[in-house]
mmCIF file with all atom_site columns, C-alpha atoms in Angstrom:
data_model
loop_
_atom_site.group_PDB
_atom_site.id
_atom_site.type_symbol
_atom_site.label_atom_id
_atom_site.label_alt_id
_atom_site.label_comp_id
_atom_site.label_asym_id
_atom_site.label_entity_id
_atom_site.label_seq_id
_atom_site.pdbx_PDB_ins_code
_atom_site.Cartn_x
_atom_site.Cartn_y
_atom_site.Cartn_z
_atom_site.occupancy
_atom_site.B_iso_or_equiv
_atom_site.pdbx_formal_charge
_atom_site.auth_seq_id
_atom_site.auth_comp_id
_atom_site.auth_asym_id
_atom_site.auth_atom_id
_atom_site.pdbx_PDB_model_num
ATOM 1   C CA . UNK A 1 1   ? 7.025   -3.757  -21.490 1.00 64.00 ? 1   UNK A CA 1
ATOM 2   C CA . UNK A 1 2   ? 6.949   -0.396  -23.248 1.00 73.00 ? 2   UNK A CA 1
ATOM 3   C CA . UNK A 1 3   ? 7.015   2.897   -21.359 1.00 76.00 ? 3   UNK A CA 1
ATOM 4   C CA . UNK A 1 4   ? 3.571   3.784   -22.715 1.00 81.00 ? 4   UNK A CA 1
ATOM 5   C CA . UNK A 1 5   ? 2.134   0.501   -21.409 1.00 88.00 ? 5   UNK A CA 1
ATOM 6   C CA . UNK A 1 6   ? 3.655   1.074   -17.959 1.00 92.00 ? 6   UNK A CA 1
ATOM 7   C CA . UNK A 1 7   ? 2.234   4.583   -17.862 1.00 95.00 ? 7   UNK A CA 1
ATOM 8   C CA . UNK A 1 8   ? -1.255  3.379   -18.790 1.00 96.00 ? 8   UNK A CA 1
ATOM 9   C CA . UNK A 1 9   ? -1.166  0.653   -16.119 1.00 96.00 ? 9   UNK A CA 1
ATOM 10  C CA . UNK A 1 10  ? -0.313  3.192   -13.433 1.00 97.00 ? 10  UNK A CA 1
ATOM 11  C CA . UNK A 1 11  ? -3.029  5.578   -14.657 1.00 97.00 ? 11  UNK A CA 1
ATOM 12  C CA . UNK A 1 12  ? -5.620  2.792   -14.596 1.00 97.00 ? 12  UNK A CA 1
ATOM 13  C CA . UNK A 1 13  ? -4.630  1.805   -11.046 1.00 98.00 ? 13  UNK A CA 1
ATOM 14  C CA . UNK A 1 14  ? -4.905  5.439   -9.921  1.00 98.00 ? 14  UNK A CA 1
ATOM 15  C CA . UNK A 1 15  ? -8.374  5.763   -11.410 1.00 98.00 ? 15  UNK A CA 1
ATOM 16  C CA . UNK A 1 16  ? -9.535  2.567   -9.713  1.00 97.00 ? 16  UNK A CA 1
ATOM 17  C CA . UNK A 1 17  ? -8.216  3.643   -6.309  1.00 98.00 ? 17  UNK A CA 1
ATOM 18  C CA . UNK A 1 18  ? -9.884  7.028   -6.739  1.00 97.00 ? 18  UNK A CA 1
ATOM 19  C CA . UNK A 1 19  ? -13.165 5.306   -7.620  1.00 97.00 ? 19  UNK A CA 1
ATOM 20  C CA . UNK A 1 20  ? -12.834 3.233   -4.424  1.00 97.00 ? 20  UNK A CA 1
ATOM 21  C CA . UNK A 1 21  ? -12.384 6.432   -2.393  1.00 96.00 ? 21  UNK A CA 1
ATOM 22  C CA . UNK A 1 22  ? -8.729  5.877   -1.461  1.00 97.00 ? 22  UNK A CA 1
ATOM 23  C CA . UNK A 1 23  ? -7.260  8.618   -3.647  1.00 95.00 ? 23  UNK A CA 1
ATOM 24  C CA . UNK A 1 24  ? -8.882  12.026  -3.216  1.00 92.00 ? 24  UNK A CA 1
ATOM 25  C CA . UNK A 1 25  ? -8.084  14.940  -5.513  1.00 95.00 ? 25  UNK A CA 1
ATOM 26  C CA . UNK A 1 26  ? -4.344  15.212  -6.060  1.00 95.00 ? 26  UNK A CA 1
ATOM 27  C CA . UNK A 1 27  ? -3.443  13.486  -2.771  1.00 96.00 ? 27  UNK A CA 1
ATOM 28  C CA . UNK A 1 28  ? -1.583  10.198  -3.198  1.00 97.00 ? 28  UNK A CA 1
ATOM 29  C CA . UNK A 1 29  ? 0.635   8.496   -5.736  1.00 97.00 ? 29  UNK A CA 1
ATOM 30  C CA . UNK A 1 30  ? 1.085   5.184   -7.532  1.00 98.00 ? 30  UNK A CA 1
ATOM 31  C CA . UNK A 1 31  ? 4.124   3.580   -9.125  1.00 98.00 ? 31  UNK A CA 1
ATOM 32  C CA . UNK A 1 32  ? 5.273   0.366   -10.750 1.00 98.00 ? 32  UNK A CA 1
ATOM 33  C CA . UNK A 1 33  ? 8.823   -0.823  -11.310 1.00 97.00 ? 33  UNK A CA 1
ATOM 34  C CA . UNK A 1 34  ? 10.312  -2.547  -14.331 1.00 94.00 ? 34  UNK A CA 1
ATOM 35  C CA . UNK A 1 35  ? 14.037  -3.326  -14.305 1.00 92.00 ? 35  UNK A CA 1
ATOM 36  C CA . UNK A 1 36  ? 15.912  -0.066  -13.650 1.00 92.00 ? 36  UNK A CA 1
ATOM 37  C CA . UNK A 1 37  ? 12.945  2.244   -14.219 1.00 94.00 ? 37  UNK A CA 1
ATOM 38  C CA . UNK A 1 38  ? 9.690   3.107   -12.522 1.00 96.00 ? 38  UNK A CA 1
ATOM 39  C CA . UNK A 1 39  ? 6.533   4.782   -13.740 1.00 97.00 ? 39  UNK A CA 1
ATOM 40  C CA . UNK A 1 40  ? 4.915   7.124   -11.210 1.00 98.00 ? 40  UNK A CA 1
ATOM 41  C CA . UNK A 1 41  ? 1.957   9.486   -11.154 1.00 98.00 ? 41  UNK A CA 1
ATOM 42  C CA . UNK A 1 42  ? 2.858   13.113  -11.709 1.00 97.00 ? 42  UNK A CA 1
ATOM 43  C CA . UNK A 1 43  ? 2.692   15.889  -9.168  1.00 96.00 ? 43  UNK A CA 1
ATOM 44  C CA . UNK A 1 44  ? -0.557  17.863  -8.953  1.00 95.00 ? 44  UNK A CA 1
ATOM 45  C CA . UNK A 1 45  ? -2.523  15.341  -11.033 1.00 96.00 ? 45  UNK A CA 1
ATOM 46  C CA . UNK A 1 46  ? -6.220  14.837  -10.233 1.00 97.00 ? 46  UNK A CA 1
ATOM 47  C CA . UNK A 1 47  ? -5.972  11.094  -9.805  1.00 97.00 ? 47  UNK A CA 1
ATOM 48  C CA . UNK A 1 48  ? -9.581  10.253  -10.632 1.00 97.00 ? 48  UNK A CA 1
ATOM 49  C CA . UNK A 1 49  ? -8.872  11.609  -14.126 1.00 97.00 ? 49  UNK A CA 1
ATOM 50  C CA . UNK A 1 50  ? -5.335  10.241  -14.414 1.00 97.00 ? 50  UNK A CA 1
ATOM 51  C CA . UNK A 1 51  ? -4.223  9.336   -17.933 1.00 97.00 ? 51  UNK A CA 1
ATOM 52  C CA . UNK A 1 52  ? -0.990  7.924   -19.311 1.00 96.00 ? 52  UNK A CA 1
ATOM 53  C CA . UNK A 1 53  ? 0.072   11.502  -20.038 1.00 96.00 ? 53  UNK A CA 1
ATOM 54  C CA . UNK A 1 54  ? -0.048  12.202  -16.277 1.00 97.00 ? 54  UNK A CA 1
ATOM 55  C CA . UNK A 1 55  ? 2.444   9.424   -15.508 1.00 97.00 ? 55  UNK A CA 1
ATOM 56  C CA . UNK A 1 56  ? 6.203   9.875   -15.750 1.00 97.00 ? 56  UNK A CA 1
ATOM 57  C CA . UNK A 1 57  ? 8.913   7.241   -16.190 1.00 96.00 ? 57  UNK A CA 1
ATOM 58  C CA . UNK A 1 58  ? 12.101  7.813   -14.209 1.00 96.00 ? 58  UNK A CA 1
ATOM 59  C CA . UNK A 1 59  ? 15.293  5.892   -13.535 1.00 95.00 ? 59  UNK A CA 1
ATOM 60  C CA . UNK A 1 60  ? 15.966  4.463   -10.079 1.00 93.00 ? 60  UNK A CA 1
ATOM 61  C CA . UNK A 1 61  ? 18.325  7.407   -9.566  1.00 92.00 ? 61  UNK A CA 1
ATOM 62  C CA . UNK A 1 62  ? 15.441  9.808   -10.183 1.00 92.00 ? 62  UNK A CA 1
ATOM 63  C CA . UNK A 1 63  ? 16.216  11.020  -13.700 1.00 94.00 ? 63  UNK A CA 1
ATOM 64  C CA . UNK A 1 64  ? 13.181  11.528  -15.962 1.00 94.00 ? 64  UNK A CA 1
ATOM 65  C CA . UNK A 1 65  ? 13.208  9.101   -18.890 1.00 92.00 ? 65  UNK A CA 1
ATOM 66  C CA . UNK A 1 66  ? 9.777   9.645   -20.412 1.00 91.00 ? 66  UNK A CA 1
ATOM 67  C CA . UNK A 1 67  ? 6.865   11.990  -19.765 1.00 92.00 ? 67  UNK A CA 1
ATOM 68  C CA . UNK A 1 68  ? 6.015   15.673  -19.673 1.00 92.00 ? 68  UNK A CA 1
ATOM 69  C CA . UNK A 1 69  ? 4.767   16.010  -16.072 1.00 95.00 ? 69  UNK A CA 1
ATOM 70  C CA . UNK A 1 70  ? 7.091   16.335  -13.074 1.00 96.00 ? 70  UNK A CA 1
ATOM 71  C CA . UNK A 1 71  ? 7.010   13.147  -10.954 1.00 97.00 ? 71  UNK A CA 1
ATOM 72  C CA . UNK A 1 72  ? 5.238   13.016  -7.588  1.00 96.00 ? 72  UNK A CA 1
ATOM 73  C CA . UNK A 1 73  ? 6.803   14.857  -4.657  1.00 95.00 ? 73  UNK A CA 1
ATOM 74  C CA . UNK A 1 74  ? 7.011   11.439  -2.959  1.00 97.00 ? 74  UNK A CA 1
ATOM 75  C CA . UNK A 1 75  ? 9.330   10.023  -5.660  1.00 97.00 ? 75  UNK A CA 1
ATOM 76  C CA . UNK A 1 76  ? 12.105  9.547   -3.096  1.00 97.00 ? 76  UNK A CA 1
ATOM 77  C CA . UNK A 1 77  ? 9.782   7.508   -0.898  1.00 98.00 ? 77  UNK A CA 1
ATOM 78  C CA . UNK A 1 78  ? 9.014   5.154   -3.790  1.00 98.00 ? 78  UNK A CA 1
ATOM 79  C CA . UNK A 1 79  ? 12.679  4.905   -4.787  1.00 97.00 ? 79  UNK A CA 1
ATOM 80  C CA . UNK A 1 80  ? 13.737  4.124   -1.218  1.00 97.00 ? 80  UNK A CA 1
ATOM 81  C CA . UNK A 1 81  ? 11.112  1.399   -0.814  1.00 98.00 ? 81  UNK A CA 1
ATOM 82  C CA . UNK A 1 82  ? 12.251  -0.207  -4.078  1.00 98.00 ? 82  UNK A CA 1
ATOM 83  C CA . UNK A 1 83  ? 15.845  -0.110  -2.824  1.00 96.00 ? 83  UNK A CA 1
ATOM 84  C CA . UNK A 1 84  ? 15.092  -1.739  0.519   1.00 97.00 ? 84  UNK A CA 1
ATOM 85  C CA . UNK A 1 85  ? 12.393  -4.283  -0.394  1.00 97.00 ? 85  UNK A CA 1
ATOM 86  C CA . UNK A 1 86  ? 11.431  -6.604  -3.248  1.00 96.00 ? 86  UNK A CA 1
ATOM 87  C CA . UNK A 1 87  ? 8.430   -4.425  -4.124  1.00 98.00 ? 87  UNK A CA 1
ATOM 88  C CA . UNK A 1 88  ? 7.449   -4.201  -7.773  1.00 97.00 ? 88  UNK A CA 1
ATOM 89  C CA . UNK A 1 89  ? 4.687   -1.640  -7.195  1.00 98.00 ? 89  UNK A CA 1
ATOM 90  C CA . UNK A 1 90  ? 3.760   0.928   -4.535  1.00 98.00 ? 90  UNK A CA 1
ATOM 91  C CA . UNK A 1 91  ? 0.517   2.701   -3.670  1.00 98.00 ? 91  UNK A CA 1
ATOM 92  C CA . UNK A 1 92  ? 0.405   5.685   -1.304  1.00 98.00 ? 92  UNK A CA 1
ATOM 93  C CA . UNK A 1 93  ? -3.009  7.047   -0.362  1.00 98.00 ? 93  UNK A CA 1
ATOM 94  C CA . UNK A 1 94  ? -4.740  9.380   2.058   1.00 97.00 ? 94  UNK A CA 1
ATOM 95  C CA . UNK A 1 95  ? -7.566  6.858   2.463   1.00 98.00 ? 95  UNK A CA 1
ATOM 96  C CA . UNK A 1 96  ? -10.048 8.114   5.087   1.00 97.00 ? 96  UNK A CA 1
ATOM 97  C CA . UNK A 1 97  ? -9.990  5.341   7.693   1.00 98.00 ? 97  UNK A CA 1
ATOM 98  C CA . UNK A 1 98  ? -6.325  4.457   7.316   1.00 98.00 ? 98  UNK A CA 1
ATOM 99  C CA . UNK A 1 99  ? -5.426  8.114   7.751   1.00 98.00 ? 99  UNK A CA 1
ATOM 100 C CA . UNK A 1 100 ? -7.751  8.413   10.754  1.00 98.00 ? 100 UNK A CA 1
ATOM 101 C CA . UNK A 1 101 ? -6.100  5.446   12.475  1.00 98.00 ? 101 UNK A CA 1
ATOM 102 C CA . UNK A 1 102 ? -2.699  6.963   11.721  1.00 98.00 ? 102 UNK A CA 1
ATOM 103 C CA . UNK A 1 103 ? -3.775  10.107  13.616  1.00 98.00 ? 103 UNK A CA 1
ATOM 104 C CA . UNK A 1 104 ? -4.619  8.343   16.909  1.00 97.00 ? 104 UNK A CA 1
ATOM 105 C CA . UNK A 1 105 ? -2.293  9.502   19.684  1.00 96.00 ? 105 UNK A CA 1
ATOM 106 C CA . UNK A 1 106 ? -0.254  6.715   21.271  1.00 95.00 ? 106 UNK A CA 1
ATOM 107 C CA . UNK A 1 107 ? -1.171  4.063   18.710  1.00 96.00 ? 107 UNK A CA 1
ATOM 108 C CA . UNK A 1 108 ? 1.985   2.517   17.202  1.00 97.00 ? 108 UNK A CA 1
ATOM 109 C CA . UNK A 1 109 ? 0.400   -0.242  15.127  1.00 97.00 ? 109 UNK A CA 1
ATOM 110 C CA . UNK A 1 110 ? -2.919  -1.539  13.846  1.00 97.00 ? 110 UNK A CA 1
ATOM 111 C CA . UNK A 1 111 ? -3.534  -4.726  15.854  1.00 97.00 ? 111 UNK A CA 1
ATOM 112 C CA . UNK A 1 112 ? -4.630  -8.004  14.291  1.00 96.00 ? 112 UNK A CA 1
ATOM 113 C CA . UNK A 1 113 ? -8.406  -8.251  14.657  1.00 97.00 ? 113 UNK A CA 1
ATOM 114 C CA . UNK A 1 114 ? -9.101  -10.307 11.524  1.00 96.00 ? 114 UNK A CA 1
ATOM 115 C CA . UNK A 1 115 ? -7.169  -13.230 10.068  1.00 94.00 ? 115 UNK A CA 1
ATOM 116 C CA . UNK A 1 116 ? -6.937  -11.631 6.618   1.00 94.00 ? 116 UNK A CA 1
ATOM 117 C CA . UNK A 1 117 ? -4.505  -9.132  8.082   1.00 95.00 ? 117 UNK A CA 1
ATOM 118 C CA . UNK A 1 118 ? -1.960  -11.912 8.534   1.00 94.00 ? 118 UNK A CA 1
ATOM 119 C CA . UNK A 1 119 ? -1.457  -12.033 4.763   1.00 92.00 ? 119 UNK A CA 1
ATOM 120 C CA . UNK A 1 120 ? -0.106  -8.488  4.973   1.00 94.00 ? 120 UNK A CA 1
ATOM 121 C CA . UNK A 1 121 ? 2.406   -9.348  7.681   1.00 93.00 ? 121 UNK A CA 1
ATOM 122 C CA . UNK A 1 122 ? 0.467   -9.174  10.954  1.00 95.00 ? 122 UNK A CA 1
ATOM 123 C CA . UNK A 1 123 ? 0.244   -6.060  13.096  1.00 96.00 ? 123 UNK A CA 1
ATOM 124 C CA . UNK A 1 124 ? 0.564   -3.061  10.775  1.00 98.00 ? 124 UNK A CA 1
ATOM 125 C CA . UNK A 1 125 ? 3.167   -0.499  11.866  1.00 98.00 ? 125 UNK A CA 1
ATOM 126 C CA . UNK A 1 126 ? 2.421   3.208   12.091  1.00 98.00 ? 126 UNK A CA 1
ATOM 127 C CA . UNK A 1 127 ? 5.576   4.943   10.925  1.00 98.00 ? 127 UNK A CA 1
ATOM 128 C CA . UNK A 1 128 ? 6.532   8.086   12.905  1.00 97.00 ? 128 UNK A CA 1
ATOM 129 C CA . UNK A 1 129 ? 5.647   11.444  11.410  1.00 98.00 ? 129 UNK A CA 1
ATOM 130 C CA . UNK A 1 130 ? 7.986   13.257  9.032   1.00 98.00 ? 130 UNK A CA 1
ATOM 131 C CA . UNK A 1 131 ? 7.354   16.065  6.556   1.00 97.00 ? 131 UNK A CA 1
ATOM 132 C CA . UNK A 1 132 ? 5.883   14.914  3.257   1.00 96.00 ? 132 UNK A CA 1
ATOM 133 C CA . UNK A 1 133 ? 8.335   14.656  0.376   1.00 95.00 ? 133 UNK A CA 1
ATOM 134 C CA . UNK A 1 134 ? 11.340  14.634  2.707   1.00 97.00 ? 134 UNK A CA 1
ATOM 135 C CA . UNK A 1 135 ? 14.289  12.207  2.776   1.00 96.00 ? 135 UNK A CA 1
ATOM 136 C CA . UNK A 1 136 ? 13.406  11.505  6.417   1.00 98.00 ? 136 UNK A CA 1
ATOM 137 C CA . UNK A 1 137 ? 9.936   10.313  5.479   1.00 98.00 ? 137 UNK A CA 1
ATOM 138 C CA . UNK A 1 138 ? 11.330  8.156   2.669   1.00 98.00 ? 138 UNK A CA 1
ATOM 139 C CA . UNK A 1 139 ? 13.751  6.420   5.066   1.00 98.00 ? 139 UNK A CA 1
ATOM 140 C CA . UNK A 1 140 ? 11.145  5.951   7.806   1.00 98.00 ? 140 UNK A CA 1
ATOM 141 C CA . UNK A 1 141 ? 8.521   4.442   5.498   1.00 98.00 ? 141 UNK A CA 1
ATOM 142 C CA . UNK A 1 142 ? 11.003  2.195   3.698   1.00 98.00 ? 142 UNK A CA 1
ATOM 143 C CA . UNK A 1 143 ? 12.139  0.856   7.055   1.00 97.00 ? 143 UNK A CA 1
ATOM 144 C CA . UNK A 1 144 ? 8.558   0.215   8.132   1.00 97.00 ? 144 UNK A CA 1
ATOM 145 C CA . UNK A 1 145 ? 7.884   -1.789  4.958   1.00 98.00 ? 145 UNK A CA 1
ATOM 146 C CA . UNK A 1 146 ? 10.872  -4.131  5.183   1.00 96.00 ? 146 UNK A CA 1
ATOM 147 C CA . UNK A 1 147 ? 8.925   -6.862  7.007   1.00 94.00 ? 147 UNK A CA 1
ATOM 148 C CA . UNK A 1 148 ? 5.357   -6.075  5.951   1.00 96.00 ? 148 UNK A CA 1
ATOM 149 C CA . UNK A 1 149 ? 3.334   -5.362  2.833   1.00 97.00 ? 149 UNK A CA 1
ATOM 150 C CA . UNK A 1 150 ? 1.641   -2.252  4.219   1.00 98.00 ? 150 UNK A CA 1
ATOM 151 C CA . UNK A 1 151 ? 2.191   0.530   6.723   1.00 98.00 ? 151 UNK A CA 1
ATOM 152 C CA . UNK A 1 152 ? 0.414   3.581   8.055   1.00 98.00 ? 152 UNK A CA 1
ATOM 153 C CA . UNK A 1 153 ? 2.124   6.977   8.141   1.00 98.00 ? 153 UNK A CA 1
ATOM 154 C CA . UNK A 1 154 ? 1.459   9.003   11.292  1.00 98.00 ? 154 UNK A CA 1
ATOM 155 C CA . UNK A 1 155 ? -0.793  12.013  10.615  1.00 98.00 ? 155 UNK A CA 1
ATOM 156 C CA . UNK A 1 156 ? -0.432  11.417  6.877   1.00 98.00 ? 156 UNK A CA 1
ATOM 157 C CA . UNK A 1 157 ? -1.872  8.301   5.236   1.00 98.00 ? 157 UNK A CA 1
ATOM 158 C CA . UNK A 1 158 ? -1.078  4.756   4.195   1.00 98.00 ? 158 UNK A CA 1
ATOM 159 C CA . UNK A 1 159 ? 1.289   2.936   1.869   1.00 98.00 ? 159 UNK A CA 1
ATOM 160 C CA . UNK A 1 160 ? 1.156   -0.534  0.338   1.00 98.00 ? 160 UNK A CA 1
ATOM 161 C CA . UNK A 1 161 ? 3.635   -2.492  -1.735  1.00 98.00 ? 161 UNK A CA 1
ATOM 162 C CA . UNK A 1 162 ? 3.192   -5.606  -3.824  1.00 98.00 ? 162 UNK A CA 1
ATOM 163 C CA . UNK A 1 163 ? 4.755   -8.085  -6.230  1.00 97.00 ? 163 UNK A CA 1
ATOM 164 C CA . UNK A 1 164 ? 2.712   -6.451  -8.993  1.00 97.00 ? 164 UNK A CA 1
ATOM 165 C CA . UNK A 1 165 ? 0.604   -3.347  -9.456  1.00 97.00 ? 165 UNK A CA 1
ATOM 166 C CA . UNK A 1 166 ? -2.590  -5.386  -9.019  1.00 97.00 ? 166 UNK A CA 1
ATOM 167 C CA . UNK A 1 167 ? -1.173  -6.872  -5.815  1.00 97.00 ? 167 UNK A CA 1
ATOM 168 C CA . UNK A 1 168 ? -0.268  -3.453  -4.388  1.00 98.00 ? 168 UNK A CA 1
ATOM 169 C CA . UNK A 1 169 ? -3.744  -2.119  -5.190  1.00 98.00 ? 169 UNK A CA 1
ATOM 170 C CA . UNK A 1 170 ? -5.425  -5.073  -3.463  1.00 97.00 ? 170 UNK A CA 1
ATOM 171 C CA . UNK A 1 171 ? -3.158  -4.642  -0.437  1.00 98.00 ? 171 UNK A CA 1
ATOM 172 C CA . UNK A 1 172 ? -4.103  -0.963  -0.235  1.00 98.00 ? 172 UNK A CA 1
ATOM 173 C CA . UNK A 1 173 ? -7.805  -1.831  -0.417  1.00 98.00 ? 173 UNK A CA 1
ATOM 174 C CA . UNK A 1 174 ? -7.448  -4.499  2.278   1.00 98.00 ? 174 UNK A CA 1
ATOM 175 C CA . UNK A 1 175 ? -5.562  -2.088  4.535   1.00 98.00 ? 175 UNK A CA 1
ATOM 176 C CA . UNK A 1 176 ? -8.384  0.436   4.275   1.00 98.00 ? 176 UNK A CA 1
ATOM 177 C CA . UNK A 1 177 ? -10.957 -2.294  5.064   1.00 98.00 ? 177 UNK A CA 1
ATOM 178 C CA . UNK A 1 178 ? -8.955  -3.320  8.130   1.00 98.00 ? 178 UNK A CA 1
ATOM 179 C CA . UNK A 1 179 ? -8.679  0.287   9.297   1.00 98.00 ? 179 UNK A CA 1
ATOM 180 C CA . UNK A 1 180 ? -12.436 0.669   8.852   1.00 98.00 ? 180 UNK A CA 1
ATOM 181 C CA . UNK A 1 181 ? -13.012 -2.528  10.844  1.00 97.00 ? 181 UNK A CA 1
ATOM 182 C CA . UNK A 1 182 ? -10.798 -1.212  13.650  1.00 97.00 ? 182 UNK A CA 1
ATOM 183 C CA . UNK A 1 183 ? -12.679 2.089   13.736  1.00 97.00 ? 183 UNK A CA 1
ATOM 184 C CA . UNK A 1 184 ? -16.077 0.405   13.855  1.00 97.00 ? 184 UNK A CA 1
ATOM 185 C CA . UNK A 1 185 ? -14.967 -2.050  16.525  1.00 97.00 ? 185 UNK A CA 1
ATOM 186 C CA . UNK A 1 186 ? -13.609 0.736   18.722  1.00 96.00 ? 186 UNK A CA 1
ATOM 187 C CA . UNK A 1 187 ? -16.926 2.576   18.427  1.00 95.00 ? 187 UNK A CA 1
ATOM 188 C CA . UNK A 1 188 ? -18.733 -0.465  19.851  1.00 96.00 ? 188 UNK A CA 1
ATOM 189 C CA . UNK A 1 189 ? -16.319 -1.405  22.596  1.00 95.00 ? 189 UNK A CA 1
ATOM 190 C CA . UNK A 1 190 ? -12.824 -2.710  23.213  1.00 94.00 ? 190 UNK A CA 1
ATOM 191 C CA . UNK A 1 191 ? -11.421 -4.613  20.186  1.00 94.00 ? 191 UNK A CA 1
ATOM 192 C CA . UNK A 1 192 ? -10.659 -8.292  20.651  1.00 95.00 ? 192 UNK A CA 1
ATOM 193 C CA . UNK A 1 193 ? -7.260  -9.042  19.140  1.00 94.00 ? 193 UNK A CA 1
ATOM 194 C CA . UNK A 1 194 ? -6.283  -12.462 17.814  1.00 94.00 ? 194 UNK A CA 1
ATOM 195 C CA . UNK A 1 195 ? -3.836  -14.138 20.182  1.00 94.00 ? 195 UNK A CA 1
ATOM 196 C CA . UNK A 1 196 ? -0.423  -15.350 19.043  1.00 92.00 ? 196 UNK A CA 1
ATOM 197 C CA . UNK A 1 197 ? -1.689  -18.965 19.104  1.00 93.00 ? 197 UNK A CA 1
ATOM 198 C CA . UNK A 1 198 ? -4.760  -18.050 17.048  1.00 92.00 ? 198 UNK A CA 1
ATOM 199 C CA . UNK A 1 199 ? -2.595  -16.257 14.518  1.00 92.00 ? 199 UNK A CA 1
ATOM 200 C CA . UNK A 1 200 ? -0.210  -19.200 14.250  1.00 91.00 ? 200 UNK A CA 1
ATOM 201 C CA . UNK A 1 201 ? -3.104  -21.635 13.776  1.00 91.00 ? 201 UNK A CA 1
ATOM 202 C CA . UNK A 1 202 ? -4.573  -19.425 11.052  1.00 89.00 ? 202 UNK A CA 1
ATOM 203 C CA . UNK A 1 203 ? -1.269  -19.251 9.166   1.00 85.00 ? 203 UNK A CA 1
ATOM 204 C CA . UNK A 1 204 ? -0.903  -23.035 9.333   1.00 87.00 ? 204 UNK A CA 1
ATOM 205 C CA . UNK A 1 205 ? -4.466  -23.507 8.040   1.00 89.00 ? 205 UNK A CA 1
ATOM 206 C CA . UNK A 1 206 ? -3.895  -21.043 5.191   1.00 80.00 ? 206 UNK A CA 1
ATOM 207 C CA . UNK A 1 207 ? -0.778  -22.935 4.126   1.00 83.00 ? 207 UNK A CA 1
ATOM 208 C CA . UNK A 1 208 ? -2.551  -26.287 4.336   1.00 82.00 ? 208 UNK A CA 1
ATOM 209 C CA . UNK A 1 209 ? -5.501  -25.093 2.234   1.00 81.00 ? 209 UNK A CA 1
ATOM 210 C CA . UNK A 1 210 ? -3.423  -22.890 -0.103  1.00 73.00 ? 210 UNK A CA 1
ATOM 211 C CA . UNK A 1 211 ? -5.871  -20.189 0.963   1.00 74.00 ? 211 UNK A CA 1
ATOM 212 C CA . UNK A 1 212 ? -6.581  -17.385 -1.474  1.00 64.00 ? 212 UNK A CA 1
ATOM 213 C CA . UNK A 1 213 ? -5.430  -19.293 -4.556  1.00 65.00 ? 213 UNK A CA 1
ATOM 214 C CA . UNK A 1 214 ? -7.958  -20.416 -7.205  1.00 66.00 ? 214 UNK A CA 1
ATOM 215 C CA . UNK A 1 215 ? -8.199  -24.196 -7.273  1.00 68.00 ? 215 UNK A CA 1
ATOM 216 C CA . UNK A 1 216 ? -9.924  -26.782 -9.449  1.00 70.00 ? 216 UNK A CA 1
ATOM 217 C CA . UNK A 1 217 ? -12.990 -28.476 -8.052  1.00 68.00 ? 217 UNK A CA 1
ATOM 218 C CA . UNK A 1 218 ? -12.279 -31.724 -6.273  1.00 64.00 ? 218 UNK A CA 1
ATOM 219 C CA . UNK A 1 219 ? -14.064 -34.799 -7.564  1.00 60.00 ? 219 UNK A CA 1
#
């Protein structure tokens, strides 16, 4: 795929996430990987207006290959996640409810209230706080994402990875829905978490039905 095509895909994903309310102003970043390069939104870009020009292609070592805008300050975070996981795309947002959950004192993970969360890896970790754009944050978040598709970042935001850019975007949207569900449930009473047996039964049912995959009508 050409560099210009990669840049346009990232810009389109950023605009969609902004339209959904997950990317606000210049806060957040999106990237997609292809071979030894990645395309990432530039620093200081208003993401609702993101264009291909606002996306920069860099090598996995961080050298700029194509583009006129400096890459996001969270470039190291993206690079580290690509190094430690099989991610092909990454979305980092300051989505309102995900960020709110990540600011709750004493909460170390988002518990499993709804079976759809199991497709993301189960309980969603809240990575400890570290300064934005720092090597420490990059290492902490990459570690949190090794065994899950999404994570929250304490007092910061959320991050999602995927096997494609579309997959990462959908994972980010689902994470925000789950955070919203948790918030609403807490406002009404004590959340009821799915038990280990209920989670196991759900996973087995999803495998049996090939849940979430389009299928032809049975005759």
